[in-house]
PDB file of N, CA and C in Angstrom:
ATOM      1  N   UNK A   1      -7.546  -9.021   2.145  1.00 50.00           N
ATOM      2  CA  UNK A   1      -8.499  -9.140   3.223  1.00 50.00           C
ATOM      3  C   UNK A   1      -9.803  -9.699   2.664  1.00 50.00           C
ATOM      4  N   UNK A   2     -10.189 -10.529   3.493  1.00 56.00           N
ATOM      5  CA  UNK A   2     -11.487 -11.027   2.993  1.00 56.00           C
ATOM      6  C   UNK A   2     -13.000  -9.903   3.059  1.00 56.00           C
ATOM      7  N   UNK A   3     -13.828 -10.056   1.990  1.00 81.00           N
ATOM      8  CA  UNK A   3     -14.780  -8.958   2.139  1.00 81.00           C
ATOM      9  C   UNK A   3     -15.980  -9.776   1.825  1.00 81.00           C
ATOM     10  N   UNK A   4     -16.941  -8.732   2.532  1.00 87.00           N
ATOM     11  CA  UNK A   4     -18.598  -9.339   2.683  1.00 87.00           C
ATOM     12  C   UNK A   4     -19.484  -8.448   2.473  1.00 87.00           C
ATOM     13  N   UNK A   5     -20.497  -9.364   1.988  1.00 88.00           N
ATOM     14  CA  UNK A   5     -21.586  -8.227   1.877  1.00 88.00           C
ATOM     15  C   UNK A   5     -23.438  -8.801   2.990  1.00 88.00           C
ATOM     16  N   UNK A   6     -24.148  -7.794   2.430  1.00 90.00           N
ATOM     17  CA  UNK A   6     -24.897  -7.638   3.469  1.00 90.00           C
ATOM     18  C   UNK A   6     -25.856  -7.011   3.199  1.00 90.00           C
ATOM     19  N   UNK A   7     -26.774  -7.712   3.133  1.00 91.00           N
ATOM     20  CA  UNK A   7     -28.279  -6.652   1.973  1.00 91.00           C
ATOM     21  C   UNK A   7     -29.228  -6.131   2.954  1.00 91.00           C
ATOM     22  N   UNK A   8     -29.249  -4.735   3.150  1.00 92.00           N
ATOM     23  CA  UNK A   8     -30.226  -4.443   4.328  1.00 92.00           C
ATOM     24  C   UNK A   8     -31.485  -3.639   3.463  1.00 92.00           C
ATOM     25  N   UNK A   9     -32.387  -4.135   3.247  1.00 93.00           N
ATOM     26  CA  UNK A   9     -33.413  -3.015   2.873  1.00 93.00           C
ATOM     27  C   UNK A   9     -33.331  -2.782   1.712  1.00 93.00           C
ATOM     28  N   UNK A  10     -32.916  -3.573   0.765  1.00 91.00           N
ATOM     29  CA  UNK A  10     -32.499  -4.164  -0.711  1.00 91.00           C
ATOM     30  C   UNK A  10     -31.711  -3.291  -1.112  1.00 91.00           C
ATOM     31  N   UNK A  11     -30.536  -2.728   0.015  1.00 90.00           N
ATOM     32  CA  UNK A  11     -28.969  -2.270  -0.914  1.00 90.00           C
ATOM     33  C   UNK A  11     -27.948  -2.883   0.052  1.00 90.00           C
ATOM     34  N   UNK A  12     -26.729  -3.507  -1.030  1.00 92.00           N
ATOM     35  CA  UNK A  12     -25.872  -4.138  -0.797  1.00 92.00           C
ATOM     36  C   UNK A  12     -24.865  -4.102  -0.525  1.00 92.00           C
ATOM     37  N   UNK A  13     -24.245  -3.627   0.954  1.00 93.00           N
ATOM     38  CA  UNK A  13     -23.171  -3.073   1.573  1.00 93.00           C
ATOM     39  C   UNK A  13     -21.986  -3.888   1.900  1.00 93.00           C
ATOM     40  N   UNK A  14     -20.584  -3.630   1.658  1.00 93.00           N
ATOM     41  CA  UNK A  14     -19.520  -4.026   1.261  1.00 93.00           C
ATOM     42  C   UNK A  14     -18.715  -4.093   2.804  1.00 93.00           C
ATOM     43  N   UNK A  15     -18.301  -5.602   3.256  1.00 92.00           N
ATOM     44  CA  UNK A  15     -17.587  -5.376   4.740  1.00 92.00           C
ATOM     45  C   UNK A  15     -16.277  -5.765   4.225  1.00 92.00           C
ATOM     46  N   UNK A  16     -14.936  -5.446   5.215  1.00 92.00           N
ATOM     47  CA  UNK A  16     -13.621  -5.583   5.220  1.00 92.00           C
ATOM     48  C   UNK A  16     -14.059  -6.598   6.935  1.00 92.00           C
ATOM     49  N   UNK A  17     -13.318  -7.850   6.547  1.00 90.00           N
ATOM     50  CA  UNK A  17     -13.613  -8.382   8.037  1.00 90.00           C
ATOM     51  C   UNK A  17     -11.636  -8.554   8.524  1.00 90.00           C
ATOM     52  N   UNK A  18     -11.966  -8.354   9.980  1.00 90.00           N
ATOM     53  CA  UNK A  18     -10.453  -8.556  10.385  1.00 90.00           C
ATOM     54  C   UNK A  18     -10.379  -8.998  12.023  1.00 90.00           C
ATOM     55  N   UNK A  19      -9.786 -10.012  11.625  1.00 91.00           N
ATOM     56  CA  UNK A  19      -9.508 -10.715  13.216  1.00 91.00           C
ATOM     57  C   UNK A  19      -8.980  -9.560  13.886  1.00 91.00           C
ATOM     58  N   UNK A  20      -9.419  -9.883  15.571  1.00 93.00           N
ATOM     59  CA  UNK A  20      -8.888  -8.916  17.094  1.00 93.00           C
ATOM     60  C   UNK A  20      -7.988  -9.914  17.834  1.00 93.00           C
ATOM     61  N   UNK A  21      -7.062  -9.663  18.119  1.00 95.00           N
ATOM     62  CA  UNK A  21      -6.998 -10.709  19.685  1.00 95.00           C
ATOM     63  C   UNK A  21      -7.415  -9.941  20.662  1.00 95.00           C
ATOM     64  N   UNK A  22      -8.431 -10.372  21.272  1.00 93.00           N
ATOM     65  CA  UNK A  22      -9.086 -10.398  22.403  1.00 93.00           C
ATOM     66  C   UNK A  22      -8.142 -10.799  23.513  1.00 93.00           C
ATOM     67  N   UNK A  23      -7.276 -10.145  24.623  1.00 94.00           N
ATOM     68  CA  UNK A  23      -6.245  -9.782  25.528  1.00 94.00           C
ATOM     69  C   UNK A  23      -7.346 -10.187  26.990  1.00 94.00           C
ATOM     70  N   UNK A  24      -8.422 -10.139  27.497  1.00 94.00           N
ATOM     71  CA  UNK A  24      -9.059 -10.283  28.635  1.00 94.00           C
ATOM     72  C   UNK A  24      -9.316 -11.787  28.619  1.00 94.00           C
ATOM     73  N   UNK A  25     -10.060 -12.483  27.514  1.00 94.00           N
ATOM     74  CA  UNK A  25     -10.730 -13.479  26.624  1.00 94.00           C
ATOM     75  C   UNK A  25     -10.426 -14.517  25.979  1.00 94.00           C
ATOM     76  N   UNK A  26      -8.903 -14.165  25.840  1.00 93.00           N
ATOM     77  CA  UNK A  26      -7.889 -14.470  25.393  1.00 93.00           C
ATOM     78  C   UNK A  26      -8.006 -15.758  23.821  1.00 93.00           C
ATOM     79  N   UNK A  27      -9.149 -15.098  23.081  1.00 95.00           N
ATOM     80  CA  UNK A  27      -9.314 -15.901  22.054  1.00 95.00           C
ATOM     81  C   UNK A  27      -9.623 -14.710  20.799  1.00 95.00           C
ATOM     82  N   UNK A  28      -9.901 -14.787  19.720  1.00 94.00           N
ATOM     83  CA  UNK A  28      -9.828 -13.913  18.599  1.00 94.00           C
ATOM     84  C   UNK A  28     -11.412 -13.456  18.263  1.00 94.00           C
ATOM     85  N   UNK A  29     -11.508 -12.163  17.655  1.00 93.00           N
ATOM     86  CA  UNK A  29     -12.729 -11.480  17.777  1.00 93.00           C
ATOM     87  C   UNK A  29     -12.206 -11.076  16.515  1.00 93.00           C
ATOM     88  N   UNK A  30     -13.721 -11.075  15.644  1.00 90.00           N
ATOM     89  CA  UNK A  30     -13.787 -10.290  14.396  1.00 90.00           C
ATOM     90  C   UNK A  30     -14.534  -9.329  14.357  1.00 90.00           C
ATOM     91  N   UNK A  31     -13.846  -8.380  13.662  1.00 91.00           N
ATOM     92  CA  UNK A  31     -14.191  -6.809  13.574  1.00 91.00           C
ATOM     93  C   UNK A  31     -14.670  -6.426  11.839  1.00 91.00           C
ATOM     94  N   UNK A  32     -15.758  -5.898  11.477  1.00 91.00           N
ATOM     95  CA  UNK A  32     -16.301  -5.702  10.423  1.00 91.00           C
ATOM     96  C   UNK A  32     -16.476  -4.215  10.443  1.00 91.00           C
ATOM     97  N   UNK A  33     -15.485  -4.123   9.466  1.00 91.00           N
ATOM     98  CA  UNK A  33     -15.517  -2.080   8.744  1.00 91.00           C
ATOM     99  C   UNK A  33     -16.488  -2.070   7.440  1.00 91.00           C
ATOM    100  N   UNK A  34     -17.146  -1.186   7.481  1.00 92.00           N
ATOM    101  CA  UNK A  34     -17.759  -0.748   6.266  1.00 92.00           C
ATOM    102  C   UNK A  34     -17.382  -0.097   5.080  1.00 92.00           C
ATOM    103  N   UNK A  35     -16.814  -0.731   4.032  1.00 92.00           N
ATOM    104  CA  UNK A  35     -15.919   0.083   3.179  1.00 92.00           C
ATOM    105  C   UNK A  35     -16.721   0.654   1.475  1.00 92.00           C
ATOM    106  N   UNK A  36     -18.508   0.423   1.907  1.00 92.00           N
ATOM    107  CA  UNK A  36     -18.897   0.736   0.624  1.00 92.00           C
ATOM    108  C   UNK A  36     -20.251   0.366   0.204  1.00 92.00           C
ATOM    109  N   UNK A  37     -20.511   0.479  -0.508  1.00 92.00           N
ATOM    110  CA  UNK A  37     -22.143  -0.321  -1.393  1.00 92.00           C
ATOM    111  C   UNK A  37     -21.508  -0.797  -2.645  1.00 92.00           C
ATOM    112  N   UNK A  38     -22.920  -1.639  -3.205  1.00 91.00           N
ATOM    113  CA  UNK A  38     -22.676  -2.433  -4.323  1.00 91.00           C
ATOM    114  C   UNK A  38     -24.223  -1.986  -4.937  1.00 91.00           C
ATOM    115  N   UNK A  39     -23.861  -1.062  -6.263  1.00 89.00           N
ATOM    116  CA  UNK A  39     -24.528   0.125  -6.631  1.00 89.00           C
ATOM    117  C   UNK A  39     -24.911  -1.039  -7.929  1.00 89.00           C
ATOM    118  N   UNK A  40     -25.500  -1.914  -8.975  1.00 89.00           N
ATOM    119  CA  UNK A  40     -25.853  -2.426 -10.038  1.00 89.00           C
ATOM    120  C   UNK A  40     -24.709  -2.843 -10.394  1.00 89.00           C
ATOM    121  N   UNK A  41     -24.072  -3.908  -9.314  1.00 86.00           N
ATOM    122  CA  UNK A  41     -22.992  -4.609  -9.835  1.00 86.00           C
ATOM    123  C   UNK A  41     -21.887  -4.034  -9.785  1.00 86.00           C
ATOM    124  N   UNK A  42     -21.558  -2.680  -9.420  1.00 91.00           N
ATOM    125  CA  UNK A  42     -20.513  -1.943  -9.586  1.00 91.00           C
ATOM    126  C   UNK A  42     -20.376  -1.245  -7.498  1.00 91.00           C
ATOM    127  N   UNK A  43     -19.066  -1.480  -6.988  1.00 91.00           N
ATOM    128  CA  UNK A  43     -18.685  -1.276  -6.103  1.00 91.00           C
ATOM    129  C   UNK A  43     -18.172   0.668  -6.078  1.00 91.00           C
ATOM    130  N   UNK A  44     -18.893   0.810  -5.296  1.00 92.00           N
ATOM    131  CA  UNK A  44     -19.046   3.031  -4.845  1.00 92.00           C
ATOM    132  C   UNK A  44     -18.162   2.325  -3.459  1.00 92.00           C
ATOM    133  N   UNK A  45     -17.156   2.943  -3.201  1.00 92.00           N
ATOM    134  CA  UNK A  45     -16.450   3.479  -1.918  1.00 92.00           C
ATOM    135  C   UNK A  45     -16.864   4.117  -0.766  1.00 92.00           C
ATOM    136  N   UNK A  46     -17.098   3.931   0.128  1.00 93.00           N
ATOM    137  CA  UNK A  46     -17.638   5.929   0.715  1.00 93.00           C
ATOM    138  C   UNK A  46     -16.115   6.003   1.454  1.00 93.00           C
ATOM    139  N   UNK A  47     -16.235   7.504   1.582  1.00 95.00           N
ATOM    140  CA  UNK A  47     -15.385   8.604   1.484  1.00 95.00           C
ATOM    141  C   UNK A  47     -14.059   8.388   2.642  1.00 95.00           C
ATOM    142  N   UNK A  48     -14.252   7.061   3.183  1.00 94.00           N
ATOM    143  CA  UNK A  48     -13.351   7.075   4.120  1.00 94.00           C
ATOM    144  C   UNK A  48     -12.350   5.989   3.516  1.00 94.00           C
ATOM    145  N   UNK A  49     -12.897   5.167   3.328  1.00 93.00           N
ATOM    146  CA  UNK A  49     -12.230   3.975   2.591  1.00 93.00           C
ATOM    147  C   UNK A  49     -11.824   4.793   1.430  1.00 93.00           C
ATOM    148  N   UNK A  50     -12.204   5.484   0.479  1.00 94.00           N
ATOM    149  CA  UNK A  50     -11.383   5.806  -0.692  1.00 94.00           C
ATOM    150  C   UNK A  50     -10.242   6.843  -0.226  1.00 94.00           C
ATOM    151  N   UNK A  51     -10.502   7.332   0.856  1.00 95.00           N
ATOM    152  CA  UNK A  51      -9.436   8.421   1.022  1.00 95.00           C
ATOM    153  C   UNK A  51      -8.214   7.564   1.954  1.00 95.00           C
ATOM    154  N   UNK A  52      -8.605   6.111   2.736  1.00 92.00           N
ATOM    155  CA  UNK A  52      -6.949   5.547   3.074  1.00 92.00           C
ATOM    156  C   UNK A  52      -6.878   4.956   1.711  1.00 92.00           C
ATOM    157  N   UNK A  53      -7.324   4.077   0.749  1.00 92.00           N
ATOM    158  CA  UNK A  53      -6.911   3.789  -0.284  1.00 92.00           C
ATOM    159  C   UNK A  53      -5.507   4.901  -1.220  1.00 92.00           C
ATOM    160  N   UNK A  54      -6.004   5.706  -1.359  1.00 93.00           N
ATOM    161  CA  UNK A  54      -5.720   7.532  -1.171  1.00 93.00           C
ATOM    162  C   UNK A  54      -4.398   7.528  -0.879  1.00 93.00           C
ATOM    163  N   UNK A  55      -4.453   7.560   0.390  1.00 94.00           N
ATOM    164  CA  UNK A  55      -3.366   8.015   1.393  1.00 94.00           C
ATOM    165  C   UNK A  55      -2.166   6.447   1.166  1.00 94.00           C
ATOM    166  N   UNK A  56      -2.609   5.393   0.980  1.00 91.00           N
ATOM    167  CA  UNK A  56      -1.607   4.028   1.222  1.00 91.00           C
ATOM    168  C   UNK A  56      -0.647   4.546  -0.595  1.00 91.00           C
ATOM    169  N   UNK A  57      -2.362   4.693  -1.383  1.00 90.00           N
ATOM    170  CA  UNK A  57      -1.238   4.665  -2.474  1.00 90.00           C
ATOM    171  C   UNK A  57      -0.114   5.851  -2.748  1.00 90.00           C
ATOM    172  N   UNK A  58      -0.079   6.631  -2.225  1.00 89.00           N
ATOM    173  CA  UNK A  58       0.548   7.876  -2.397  1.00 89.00           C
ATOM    174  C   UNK A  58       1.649   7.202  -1.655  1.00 89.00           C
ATOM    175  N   UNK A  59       1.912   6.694   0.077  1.00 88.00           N
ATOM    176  CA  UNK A  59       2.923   6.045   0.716  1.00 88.00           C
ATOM    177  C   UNK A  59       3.812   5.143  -0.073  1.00 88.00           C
ATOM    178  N   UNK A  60       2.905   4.581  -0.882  1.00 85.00           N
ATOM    179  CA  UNK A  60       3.748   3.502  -1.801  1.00 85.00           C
ATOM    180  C   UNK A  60       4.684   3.988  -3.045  1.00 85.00           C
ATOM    181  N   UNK A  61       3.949   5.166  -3.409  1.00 81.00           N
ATOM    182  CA  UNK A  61       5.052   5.546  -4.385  1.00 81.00           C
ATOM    183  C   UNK A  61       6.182   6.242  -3.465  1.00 81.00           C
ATOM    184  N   UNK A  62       6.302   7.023  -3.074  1.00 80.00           N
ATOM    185  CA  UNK A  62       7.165   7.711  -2.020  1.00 80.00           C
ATOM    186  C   UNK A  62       8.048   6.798  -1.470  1.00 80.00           C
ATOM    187  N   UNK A  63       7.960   5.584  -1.026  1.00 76.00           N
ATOM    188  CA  UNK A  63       8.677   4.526  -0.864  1.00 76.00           C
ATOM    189  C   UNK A  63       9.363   3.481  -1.682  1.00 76.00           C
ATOM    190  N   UNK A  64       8.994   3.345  -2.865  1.00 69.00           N
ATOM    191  CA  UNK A  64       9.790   2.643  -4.204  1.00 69.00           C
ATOM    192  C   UNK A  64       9.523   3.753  -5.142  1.00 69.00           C
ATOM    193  N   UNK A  65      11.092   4.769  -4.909  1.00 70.00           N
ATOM    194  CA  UNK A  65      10.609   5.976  -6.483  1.00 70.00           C
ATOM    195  C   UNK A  65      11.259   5.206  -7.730  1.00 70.00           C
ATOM    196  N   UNK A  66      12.103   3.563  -7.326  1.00 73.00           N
ATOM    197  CA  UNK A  66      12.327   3.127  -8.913  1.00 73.00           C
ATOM    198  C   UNK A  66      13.537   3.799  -9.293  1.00 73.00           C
ATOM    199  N   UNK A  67      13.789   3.417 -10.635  1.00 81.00           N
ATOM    200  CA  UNK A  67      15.014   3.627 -11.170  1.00 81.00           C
ATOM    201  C   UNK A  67      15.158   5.117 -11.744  1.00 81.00           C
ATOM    202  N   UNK A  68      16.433   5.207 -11.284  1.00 80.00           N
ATOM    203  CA  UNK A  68      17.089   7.348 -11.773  1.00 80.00           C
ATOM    204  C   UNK A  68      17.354   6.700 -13.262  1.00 80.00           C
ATOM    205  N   UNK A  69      17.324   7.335 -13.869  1.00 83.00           N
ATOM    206  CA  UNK A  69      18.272   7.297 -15.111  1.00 83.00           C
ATOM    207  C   UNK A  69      19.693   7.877 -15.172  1.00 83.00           C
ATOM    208  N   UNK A  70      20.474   7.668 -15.853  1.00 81.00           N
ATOM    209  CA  UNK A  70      21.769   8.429 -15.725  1.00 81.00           C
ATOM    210  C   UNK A  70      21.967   8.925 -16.676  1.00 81.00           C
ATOM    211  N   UNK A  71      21.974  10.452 -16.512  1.00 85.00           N
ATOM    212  CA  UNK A  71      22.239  11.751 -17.066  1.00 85.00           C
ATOM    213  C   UNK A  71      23.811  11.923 -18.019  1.00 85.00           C
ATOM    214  N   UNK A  72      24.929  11.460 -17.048  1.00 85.00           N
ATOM    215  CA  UNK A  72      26.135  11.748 -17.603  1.00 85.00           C
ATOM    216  C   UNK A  72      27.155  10.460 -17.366  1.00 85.00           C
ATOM    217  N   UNK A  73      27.801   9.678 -18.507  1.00 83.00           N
ATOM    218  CA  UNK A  73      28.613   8.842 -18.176  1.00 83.00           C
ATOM    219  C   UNK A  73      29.994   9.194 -18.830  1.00 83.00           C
ATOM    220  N   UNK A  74      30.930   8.879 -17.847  1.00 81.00           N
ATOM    221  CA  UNK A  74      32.139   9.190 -18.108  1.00 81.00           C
ATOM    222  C   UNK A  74      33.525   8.028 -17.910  1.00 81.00           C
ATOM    223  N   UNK A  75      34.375   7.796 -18.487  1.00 78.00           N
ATOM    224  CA  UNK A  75      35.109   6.710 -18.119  1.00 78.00           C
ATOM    225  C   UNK A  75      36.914   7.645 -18.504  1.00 78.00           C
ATOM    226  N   UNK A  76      37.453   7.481 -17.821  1.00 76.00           N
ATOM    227  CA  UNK A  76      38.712   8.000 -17.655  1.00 76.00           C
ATOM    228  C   UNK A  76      39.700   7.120 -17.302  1.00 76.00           C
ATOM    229  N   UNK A  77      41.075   6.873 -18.125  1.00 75.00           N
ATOM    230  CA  UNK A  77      42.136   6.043 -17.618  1.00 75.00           C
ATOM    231  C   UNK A  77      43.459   6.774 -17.719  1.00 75.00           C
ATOM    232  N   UNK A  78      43.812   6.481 -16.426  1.00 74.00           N
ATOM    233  CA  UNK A  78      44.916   7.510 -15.635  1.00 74.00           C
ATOM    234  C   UNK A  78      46.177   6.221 -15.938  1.00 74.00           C
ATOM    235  N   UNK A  79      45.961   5.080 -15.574  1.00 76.00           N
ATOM    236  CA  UNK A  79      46.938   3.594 -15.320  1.00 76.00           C
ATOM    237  C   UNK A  79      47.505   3.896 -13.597  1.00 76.00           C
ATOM    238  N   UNK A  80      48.134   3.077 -13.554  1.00 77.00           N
ATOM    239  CA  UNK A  80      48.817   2.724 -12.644  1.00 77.00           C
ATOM    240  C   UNK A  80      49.537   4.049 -11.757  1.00 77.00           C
ATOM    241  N   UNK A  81      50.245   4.584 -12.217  1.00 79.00           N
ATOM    242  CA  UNK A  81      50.785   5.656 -11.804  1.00 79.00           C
ATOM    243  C   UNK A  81      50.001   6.826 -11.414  1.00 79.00           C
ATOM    244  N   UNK A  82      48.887   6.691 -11.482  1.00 77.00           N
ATOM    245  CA  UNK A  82      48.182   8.028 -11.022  1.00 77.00           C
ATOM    246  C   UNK A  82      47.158   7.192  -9.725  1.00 77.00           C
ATOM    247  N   UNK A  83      47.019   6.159  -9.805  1.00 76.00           N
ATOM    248  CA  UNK A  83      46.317   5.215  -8.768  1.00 76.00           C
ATOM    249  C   UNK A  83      47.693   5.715  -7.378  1.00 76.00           C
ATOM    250  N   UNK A  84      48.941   4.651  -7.526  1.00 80.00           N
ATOM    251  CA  UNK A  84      50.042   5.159  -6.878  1.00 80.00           C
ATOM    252  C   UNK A  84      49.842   6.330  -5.799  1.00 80.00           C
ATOM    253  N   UNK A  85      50.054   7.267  -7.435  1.00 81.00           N
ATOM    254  CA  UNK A  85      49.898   8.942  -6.437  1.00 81.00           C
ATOM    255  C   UNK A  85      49.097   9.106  -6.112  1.00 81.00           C
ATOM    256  N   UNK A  86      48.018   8.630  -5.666  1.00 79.00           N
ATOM    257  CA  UNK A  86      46.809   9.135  -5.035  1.00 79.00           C
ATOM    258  C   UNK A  86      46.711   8.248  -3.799  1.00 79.00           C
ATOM    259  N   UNK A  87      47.508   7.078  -3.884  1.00 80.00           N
ATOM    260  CA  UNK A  87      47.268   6.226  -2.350  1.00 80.00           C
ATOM    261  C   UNK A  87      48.706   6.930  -1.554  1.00 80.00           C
ATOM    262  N   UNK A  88      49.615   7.239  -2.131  1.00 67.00           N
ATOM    263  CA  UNK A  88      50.708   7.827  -1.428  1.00 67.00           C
ATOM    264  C   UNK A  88      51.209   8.814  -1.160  1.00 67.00           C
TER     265      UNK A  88
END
């Protein structure tokens, strides 16, 4: 997402901008969230933005837990005749 800033009163506040479609108007509207300050070059969060940051990354692990390892491998050969008895 594209982000902006915005110096009011010589501190430097951090926007998330994001297109609307506008449904009455029927053309696109941009919407600007506040996701922070810009503290001596270094970006502070406030407490809402760090807590979905928060919340997405926690979703993301929960959703790709990645590779199991395997505990126990076993390989067994019966041949032909035990395949047989087991389909018949």
């Amino acid at each position: 997402m594209p982000r902006g800033t915005q110096i009011i009163n010589g501190t430097e506040y951090v926007y998330d901008y994001v297109a609307i479609w506008d449904k009455d108007k029927k053309q696109p509207k941009h919407k600007r969230n506040y996701i922070g300050k810009m503290a001596d070059g270094v970006f502070v969060p406030n407490k809402k933005y760090k807590l979905q940051m928060e919340l997405e990354a926690e979703q993301k692990k929960l959703k790709t837990p990645g590779p199991v390892p395997v505990t126990e491998s076993k390989r067994l050969f019966y041949g032909t005749t035990y395949l047989f008895d087991a389909i018949g």
